[in-house]
Short mmCIF file of C-alpha atoms in Angstrom, two decimals:
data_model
loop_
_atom_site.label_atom_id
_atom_site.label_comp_id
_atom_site.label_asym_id
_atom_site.label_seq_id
_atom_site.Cartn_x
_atom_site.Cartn_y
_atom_site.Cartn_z
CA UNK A 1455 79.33 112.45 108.27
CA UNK A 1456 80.60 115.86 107.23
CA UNK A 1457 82.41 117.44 110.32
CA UNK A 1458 81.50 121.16 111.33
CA UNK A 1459 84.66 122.63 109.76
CA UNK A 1460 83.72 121.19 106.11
CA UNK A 1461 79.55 122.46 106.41
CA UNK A 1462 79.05 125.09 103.42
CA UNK A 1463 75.86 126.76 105.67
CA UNK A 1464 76.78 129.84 107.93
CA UNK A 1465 75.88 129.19 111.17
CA UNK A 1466 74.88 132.34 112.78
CA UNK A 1467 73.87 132.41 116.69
CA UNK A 1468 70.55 133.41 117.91
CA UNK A 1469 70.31 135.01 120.90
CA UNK A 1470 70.14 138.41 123.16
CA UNK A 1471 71.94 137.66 126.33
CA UNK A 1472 75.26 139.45 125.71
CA UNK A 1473 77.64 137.14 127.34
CA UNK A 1474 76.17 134.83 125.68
CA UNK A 1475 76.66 136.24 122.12
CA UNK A 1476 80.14 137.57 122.90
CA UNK A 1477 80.74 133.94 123.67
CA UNK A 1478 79.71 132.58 119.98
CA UNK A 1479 81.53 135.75 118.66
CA UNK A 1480 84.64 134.25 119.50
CA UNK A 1481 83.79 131.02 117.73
CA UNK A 1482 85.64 130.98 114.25
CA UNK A 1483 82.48 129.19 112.87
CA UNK A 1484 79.84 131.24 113.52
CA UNK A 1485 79.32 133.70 110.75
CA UNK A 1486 77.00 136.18 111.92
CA UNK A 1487 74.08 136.76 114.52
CA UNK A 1488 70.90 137.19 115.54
CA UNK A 1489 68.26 138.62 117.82
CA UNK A 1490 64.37 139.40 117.91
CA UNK A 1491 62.13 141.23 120.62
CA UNK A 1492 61.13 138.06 122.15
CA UNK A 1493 64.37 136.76 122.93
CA UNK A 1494 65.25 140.67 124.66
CA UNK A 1495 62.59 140.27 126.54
CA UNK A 1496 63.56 136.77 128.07
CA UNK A 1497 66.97 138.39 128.64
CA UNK A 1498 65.49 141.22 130.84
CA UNK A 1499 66.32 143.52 128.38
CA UNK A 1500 65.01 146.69 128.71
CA UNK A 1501 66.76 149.27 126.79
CA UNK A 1502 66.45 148.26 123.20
CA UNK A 1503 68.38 151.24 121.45
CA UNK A 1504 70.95 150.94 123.95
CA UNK A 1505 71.70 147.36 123.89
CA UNK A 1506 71.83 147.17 120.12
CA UNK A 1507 74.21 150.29 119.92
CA UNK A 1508 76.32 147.86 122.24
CA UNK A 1509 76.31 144.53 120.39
CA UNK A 1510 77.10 146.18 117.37
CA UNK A 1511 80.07 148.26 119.11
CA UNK A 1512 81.08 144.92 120.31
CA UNK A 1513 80.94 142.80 117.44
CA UNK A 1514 81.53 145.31 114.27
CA UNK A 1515 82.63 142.65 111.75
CA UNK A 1516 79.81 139.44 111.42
CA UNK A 1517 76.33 140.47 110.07
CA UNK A 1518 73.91 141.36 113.08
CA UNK A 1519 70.29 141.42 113.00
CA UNK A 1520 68.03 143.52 114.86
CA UNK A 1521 64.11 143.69 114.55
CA UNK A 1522 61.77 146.84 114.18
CA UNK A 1523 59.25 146.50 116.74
CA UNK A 1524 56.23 148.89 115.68
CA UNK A 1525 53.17 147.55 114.10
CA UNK A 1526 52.57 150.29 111.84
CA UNK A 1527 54.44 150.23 108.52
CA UNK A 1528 55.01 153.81 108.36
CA UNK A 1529 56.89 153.91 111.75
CA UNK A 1530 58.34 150.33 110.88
CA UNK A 1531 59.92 152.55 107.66
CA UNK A 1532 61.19 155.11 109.95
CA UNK A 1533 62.64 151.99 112.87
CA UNK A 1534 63.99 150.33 109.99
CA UNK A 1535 66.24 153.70 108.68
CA UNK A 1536 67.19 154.34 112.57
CA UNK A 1537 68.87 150.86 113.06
CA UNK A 1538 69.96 150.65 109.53
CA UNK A 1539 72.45 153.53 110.63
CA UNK A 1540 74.05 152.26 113.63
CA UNK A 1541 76.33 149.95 111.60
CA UNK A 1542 77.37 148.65 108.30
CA UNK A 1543 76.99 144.93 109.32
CA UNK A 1544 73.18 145.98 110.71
CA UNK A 1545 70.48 144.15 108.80
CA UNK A 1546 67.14 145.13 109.53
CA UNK A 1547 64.56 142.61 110.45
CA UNK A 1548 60.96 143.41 108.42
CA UNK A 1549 58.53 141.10 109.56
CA UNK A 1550 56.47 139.58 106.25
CA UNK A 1551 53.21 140.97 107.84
CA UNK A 1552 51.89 142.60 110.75
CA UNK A 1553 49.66 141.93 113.14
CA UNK A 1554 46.76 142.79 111.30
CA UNK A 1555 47.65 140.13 108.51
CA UNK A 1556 48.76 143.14 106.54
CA UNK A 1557 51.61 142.06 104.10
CA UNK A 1558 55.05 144.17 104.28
CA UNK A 1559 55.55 143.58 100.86
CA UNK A 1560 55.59 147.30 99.67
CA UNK A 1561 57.82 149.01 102.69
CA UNK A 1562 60.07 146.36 101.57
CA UNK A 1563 60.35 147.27 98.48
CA UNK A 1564 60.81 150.86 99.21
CA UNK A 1565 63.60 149.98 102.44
CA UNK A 1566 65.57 147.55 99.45
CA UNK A 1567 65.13 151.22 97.05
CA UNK A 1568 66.96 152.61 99.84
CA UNK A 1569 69.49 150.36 99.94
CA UNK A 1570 69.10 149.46 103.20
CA UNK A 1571 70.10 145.93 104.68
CA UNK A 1572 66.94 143.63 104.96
CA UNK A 1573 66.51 140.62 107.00
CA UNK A 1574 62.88 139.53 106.26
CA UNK A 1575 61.35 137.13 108.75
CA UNK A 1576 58.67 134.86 109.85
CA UNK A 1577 57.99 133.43 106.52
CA UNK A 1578 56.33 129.93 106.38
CA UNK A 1579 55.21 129.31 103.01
CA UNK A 1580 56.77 129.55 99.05
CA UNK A 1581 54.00 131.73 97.99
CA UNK A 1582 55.53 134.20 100.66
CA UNK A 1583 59.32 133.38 99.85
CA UNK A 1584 58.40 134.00 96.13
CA UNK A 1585 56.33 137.66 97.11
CA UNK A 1586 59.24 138.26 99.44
CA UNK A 1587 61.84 137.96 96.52
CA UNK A 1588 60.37 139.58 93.98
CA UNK A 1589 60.40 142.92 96.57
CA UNK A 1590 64.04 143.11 97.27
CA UNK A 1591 66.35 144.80 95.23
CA UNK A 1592 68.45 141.55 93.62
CA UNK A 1593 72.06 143.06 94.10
CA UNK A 1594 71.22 144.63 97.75
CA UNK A 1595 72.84 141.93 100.56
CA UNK A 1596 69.56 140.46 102.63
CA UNK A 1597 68.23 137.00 104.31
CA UNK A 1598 64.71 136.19 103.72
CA UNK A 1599 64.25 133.91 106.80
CA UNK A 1600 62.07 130.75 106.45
CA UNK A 1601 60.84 129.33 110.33
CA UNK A 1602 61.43 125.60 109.39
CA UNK A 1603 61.32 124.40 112.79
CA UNK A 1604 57.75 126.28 113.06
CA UNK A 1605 56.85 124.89 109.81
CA UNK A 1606 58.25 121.08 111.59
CA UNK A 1607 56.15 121.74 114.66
CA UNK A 1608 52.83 121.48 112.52
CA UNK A 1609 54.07 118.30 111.52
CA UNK A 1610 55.49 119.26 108.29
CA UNK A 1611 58.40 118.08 107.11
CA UNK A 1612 60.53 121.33 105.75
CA UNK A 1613 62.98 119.80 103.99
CA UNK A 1614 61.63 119.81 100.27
CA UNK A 1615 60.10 123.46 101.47
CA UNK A 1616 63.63 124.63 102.27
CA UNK A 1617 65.31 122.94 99.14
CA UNK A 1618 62.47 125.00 96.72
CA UNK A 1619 62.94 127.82 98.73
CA UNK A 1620 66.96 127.62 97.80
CA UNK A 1621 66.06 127.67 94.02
CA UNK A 1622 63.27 130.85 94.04
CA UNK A 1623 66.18 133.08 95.68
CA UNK A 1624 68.79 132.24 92.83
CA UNK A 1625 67.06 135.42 90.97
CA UNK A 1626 68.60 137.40 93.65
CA UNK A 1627 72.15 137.13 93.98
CA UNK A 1628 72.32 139.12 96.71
CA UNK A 1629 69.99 137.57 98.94
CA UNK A 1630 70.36 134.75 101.15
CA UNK A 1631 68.30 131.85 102.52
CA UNK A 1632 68.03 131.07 106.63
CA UNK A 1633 66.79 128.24 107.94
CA UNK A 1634 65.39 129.90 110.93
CA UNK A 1635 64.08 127.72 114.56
CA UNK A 1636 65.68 125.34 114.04
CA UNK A 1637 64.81 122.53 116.57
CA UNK A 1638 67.66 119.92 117.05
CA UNK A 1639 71.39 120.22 116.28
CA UNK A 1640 70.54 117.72 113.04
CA UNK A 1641 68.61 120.84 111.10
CA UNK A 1642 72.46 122.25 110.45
CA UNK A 1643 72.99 119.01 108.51
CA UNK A 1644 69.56 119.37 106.71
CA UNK A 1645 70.06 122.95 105.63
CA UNK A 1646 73.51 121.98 104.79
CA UNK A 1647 72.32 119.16 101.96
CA UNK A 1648 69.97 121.43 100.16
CA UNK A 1649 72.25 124.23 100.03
CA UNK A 1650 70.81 126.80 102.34
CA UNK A 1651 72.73 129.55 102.63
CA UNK A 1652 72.49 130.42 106.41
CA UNK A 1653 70.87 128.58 109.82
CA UNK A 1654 70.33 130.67 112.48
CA UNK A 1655 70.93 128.48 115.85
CA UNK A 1656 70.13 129.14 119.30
CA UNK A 1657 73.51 128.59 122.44
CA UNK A 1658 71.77 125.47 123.57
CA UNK A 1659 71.97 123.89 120.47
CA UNK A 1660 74.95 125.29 119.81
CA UNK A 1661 76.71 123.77 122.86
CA UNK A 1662 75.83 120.14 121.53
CA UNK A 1663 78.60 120.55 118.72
CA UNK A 1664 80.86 118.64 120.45
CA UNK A 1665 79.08 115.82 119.96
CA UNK A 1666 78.93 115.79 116.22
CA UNK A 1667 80.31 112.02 114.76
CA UNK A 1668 80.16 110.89 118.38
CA UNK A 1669 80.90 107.19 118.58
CA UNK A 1670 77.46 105.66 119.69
CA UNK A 1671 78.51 102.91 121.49
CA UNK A 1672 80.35 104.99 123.38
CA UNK A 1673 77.27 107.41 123.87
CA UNK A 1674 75.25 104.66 124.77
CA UNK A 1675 77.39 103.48 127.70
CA UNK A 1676 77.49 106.92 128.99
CA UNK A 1677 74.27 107.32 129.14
CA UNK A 1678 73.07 103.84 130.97
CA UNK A 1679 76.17 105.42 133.61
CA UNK A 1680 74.36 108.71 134.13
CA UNK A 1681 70.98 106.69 134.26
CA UNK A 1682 72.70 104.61 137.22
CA UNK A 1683 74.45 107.66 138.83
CA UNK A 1684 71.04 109.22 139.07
CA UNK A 1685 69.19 106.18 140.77
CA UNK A 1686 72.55 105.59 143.53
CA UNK A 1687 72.13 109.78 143.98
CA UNK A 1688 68.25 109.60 144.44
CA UNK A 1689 68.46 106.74 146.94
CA UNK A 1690 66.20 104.96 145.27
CA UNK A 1691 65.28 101.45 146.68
CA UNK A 1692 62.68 98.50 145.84
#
């Protein structure tokens, strides 16, 4: 088993609590980071502008995304140019359609003419990768991010997804591939073997790290002990 140091994926940390991101900050291995609306939310955030300004003060030299928020895709345009100029390690996240199933093809196409720093997200399928793709400008740094662990929740495996998605974004050299949601700390290891560029990882997976190459034996003992801890702390009697 490959140990975290030797993985050729960039880990970047998904989150919005800020303790919480200044704490993977200081972790030499994770590359860059991440946030969306919903995550804010859980966090309690409430001032989007000025959070972001502060993240980005905070951490001026790992990629950071943020998200545009409107529906519209003329005031997504005009989001997207705002946060584009709070930093030069801001990427912007477009999502790949809008609520009204209306594809964001075409504003990215026009934010990539600008130059500006794309992060596209919420893709599930090739045809979308491949749409997605042939919109950016090749030499332009982006992520077109791929929800994998959505894709594994319909019972799907991702895997040979992921590893076709790798091979459509070699006509942009510029452009990188996330395994985004992931859902156990295993999915670093699968985007690792297919040669995905970047897995974006939430803290609590995060944390488990320290268990990577783990002797099992070991792991098994400690975990009949915390089973009998439990039962002696709950009383438990028969």
């Amino acid at each position: 088993m490959k140990k975290v140091e030797d993985l050729t994926v960039k880990i970047f940390a998904d989150g919005a609590d800020r303790a919480g991101m200044l704490e993977m900050y200081a972790k030499p291995f994770v590359k860059g980071l991440t946030t969306n609306p919903t995550l804010m939310r859980k966090a309690g955030i409430t001032d989007y502008k000025a959070f972001s300004l502060d993240i980005v003060k905070a951490i001026p030299d790992r990629p950071i995304s943020l998200e545009v928020f409107s529906d519209e895709f003329e005031d997504m345009e005009r989001q997207a140019l705002e946060i584009a100029s709070w930093g030069d390690n801001v990427y912007v996240k477009i999502p790949v359609m809008n609520t009204k199933r209306q594809t964001s093809y075409k504003l990215i196409e026009k934010l990539a003419s600008k130059k500006v720093k794309l992060n596209v997200t919420a893709l599930m399928t090739l045809s979308q990768v491949r749409d997605v793709v042939a919109a950016l400008d090749p030499n332009v740094p982006s992520y077109v991010s791929v929800f994998a662990g959505r894709v594994a929740d319909t019972g799907r495996d991702p895997l040979a997804m992921m590893a076709a998605a790798v091979e459509l974004l070699k006509v942009a050299p510029a452009s990188e591939l996330i395994w985004a949601s992931p859902r156990e700390l295993l999915n670093i290891f699968h985007a690792d073997s297919i040669g995905c560029h970047v897995i974006t990882v939430t803290n609590d997976i995060l944390k488990k790290l320290f268990l990577v190459g783990k002797n099992l034996d070991d792991y098994s003992h400690e975990t009949v002990k915390m089973f009998a801890d439990d039962a002696i702390a709950a009383g438990f009697k028969l």
